[in-house]
Amino acid sequence: MEIEHFVNKSVGEWTSMRSGHSLAFKQFEEVISDIKINLLSKQDRKVQDFLTLSGYSEGEVISPFEIEWSGTSNWEDTQAIKEQLKGNSLLIPIKHSSNSGIMLRSRGYAEANQAISEYEILPESTIVLKTVYEQTIAEERIWFVHQNVRCRSSVVKSKRMSAILQTSFASEIRKVKKQIS
Amino acid sequence: MEIEHFVNKSVGEWTSMRSGHSLAFKQFEEVISDIKINLLSKQDRKVQDFLTLSGYSEGEVISPFEIEWSGTSNWEDTQAIKEQLKGNSLLIPIKHSSNSGIMLRSRGYAEANQAISEYEILPESTIVLKTVYEQTIAEERIWFVHQNVRCRSSVVKSKRMSAILQTSFASEIRKVKKQIS
């Protein structure tokens, strides 16, 4: 599988069940989210602006897309968590080979700053994203177990201590529109 | 990585944080378990007895091992759940190639009967186990993110409807014994 197929399969609206594990404290977090994934044109103003900022050119880009999410957590409703549970990110893949490359992200996963992830698509179609942030290193894996169900895991390590801080797992279920007969 | 390395890395005592996702009902289950993984000798009586029952010969076997688990769930304390949360299973790998083979299991994962799983170890060291049960098909993935942290995901499909029934994800943390100085 190549990145454009992965993006095409991901486009749509999803309901996500996400479990977060804080390893040191053995705490579970449960989050239910709505996720929208839209394909964008390379000429889209947001894509053009972000490319200008990052110093990459349009010619290198393939299948840019946007993710919007909005969730509710079973943890306390602190402002910090609320901010994390709603947002959007622009993702711009740039291929280096048929199954690997980088992905520019207007907003990171483990930290909210913009980030560049390295991606690799394994032979059995799991995509693995590695991102080095200021304080942490994150590895995300996404794989389809059905055309309408994606699994997504993440592992966040501390850069300083190389300890695993937290892991997470999401089951994402496509919202299938009812046919009008 | 080959199966004997995977088994060797897994031997020891672990604390597991496991999240189960019931997709149809959007329900989360949280389970904390103690897990012990012991290597067994091919001459071990349990291994010999199980091989006799299954019709395989000792010569084909590599690194047989045993898993014991005991957990507590945040779900209601019904008898069915209690039984599921405590148990043990004998696992006997038989290699077909350097990175694939089968695993005889005295007790299955998705269903409690004995089972035979097919395993494959991906180039980046994730082991993928596929098991066909009477009612369901399960895919389990296990990968090390640190020598003391394993991740384990599972997806259970209904055979009849080919629908995804549930997924799960466990973060398993090795119990590191304190050094006496």
Short mmCIF file of C-alpha atoms in Angstrom, two decimals, chain B residues 3-4 6-7 37-67 88-96 100-108 114-119 127 129:
data_model
loop_
_atom_site.label_atom_id
_atom_site.label_comp_id
_atom_site.label_asym_id
_atom_site.label_seq_id
_atom_site.Cartn_x
_atom_site.Cartn_y
_atom_site.Cartn_z
CA ILE B 3 10.09 -17.05 17.67
CA GLU B 4 12.63 -18.26 20.27
CA PHE B 6 10.40 -13.41 21.09
CA VAL B 7 9.64 -16.04 23.74
CA ILE B 37 5.42 -16.23 31.45
CA ASN B 38 7.64 -19.29 32.01
CA LEU B 39 9.77 -21.18 29.54
CA LEU B 40 9.19 -24.94 29.69
CA SER B 41 11.44 -27.79 28.65
CA LYS B 42 10.32 -29.99 25.75
CA GLN B 43 10.47 -32.87 28.20
CA ASP B 44 8.03 -31.19 30.58
CA ARG B 45 5.12 -33.56 31.29
CA LYS B 46 2.49 -30.96 30.28
CA VAL B 47 4.23 -30.36 26.94
CA GLN B 48 4.58 -34.10 26.28
CA ASP B 49 0.93 -34.77 27.14
CA PHE B 50 -0.33 -31.96 24.93
CA LEU B 51 1.83 -33.09 22.01
CA THR B 52 0.50 -36.63 22.31
CA LEU B 53 -3.07 -35.27 22.27
CA SER B 54 -2.43 -32.99 19.27
CA GLY B 55 -0.45 -35.49 17.20
CA TYR B 56 2.69 -33.36 16.83
CA SER B 57 6.18 -34.62 17.66
CA GLU B 58 8.70 -33.15 20.08
CA GLY B 59 11.26 -32.70 17.30
CA GLU B 60 9.18 -29.96 15.65
CA VAL B 61 8.76 -27.91 18.82
CA ILE B 62 10.73 -24.78 19.75
CA SER B 63 10.61 -22.84 23.05
CA PRO B 64 7.34 -24.07 24.59
CA PHE B 65 6.06 -21.75 27.32
CA GLU B 66 3.23 -21.21 29.74
CA ILE B 67 1.25 -18.06 30.55
CA ASN B 88 -3.33 -20.32 32.26
CA SER B 89 -2.41 -21.54 28.84
CA LEU B 90 0.32 -23.74 27.44
CA LEU B 91 1.79 -22.46 24.15
CA ILE B 92 3.88 -24.65 21.87
CA PRO B 93 5.47 -22.98 18.82
CA ILE B 94 6.31 -25.02 15.72
CA LYS B 95 8.38 -23.18 13.07
CA HIS B 96 7.58 -23.38 9.37
CA SER B 100 6.45 -17.99 10.62
CA GLY B 101 4.81 -21.11 11.92
CA ILE B 102 2.00 -22.26 14.15
CA MET B 103 1.40 -22.18 17.88
CA LEU B 104 -0.55 -24.89 19.67
CA ARG B 105 -2.52 -23.42 22.58
CA SER B 106 -4.13 -25.42 25.34
CA ARG B 107 -6.56 -22.54 25.78
CA GLY B 108 -7.48 -20.00 23.11
CA GLN B 114 -7.74 -25.36 22.69
CA ALA B 115 -6.65 -23.76 19.47
CA ILE B 116 -3.97 -23.59 16.82
CA SER B 117 -2.76 -20.11 15.83
CA GLU B 118 -0.74 -19.19 12.77
CA TYR B 119 2.01 -16.74 13.59
CA ILE B 127 4.38 -10.88 15.99
CA LEU B 129 -1.17 -14.39 15.52
#
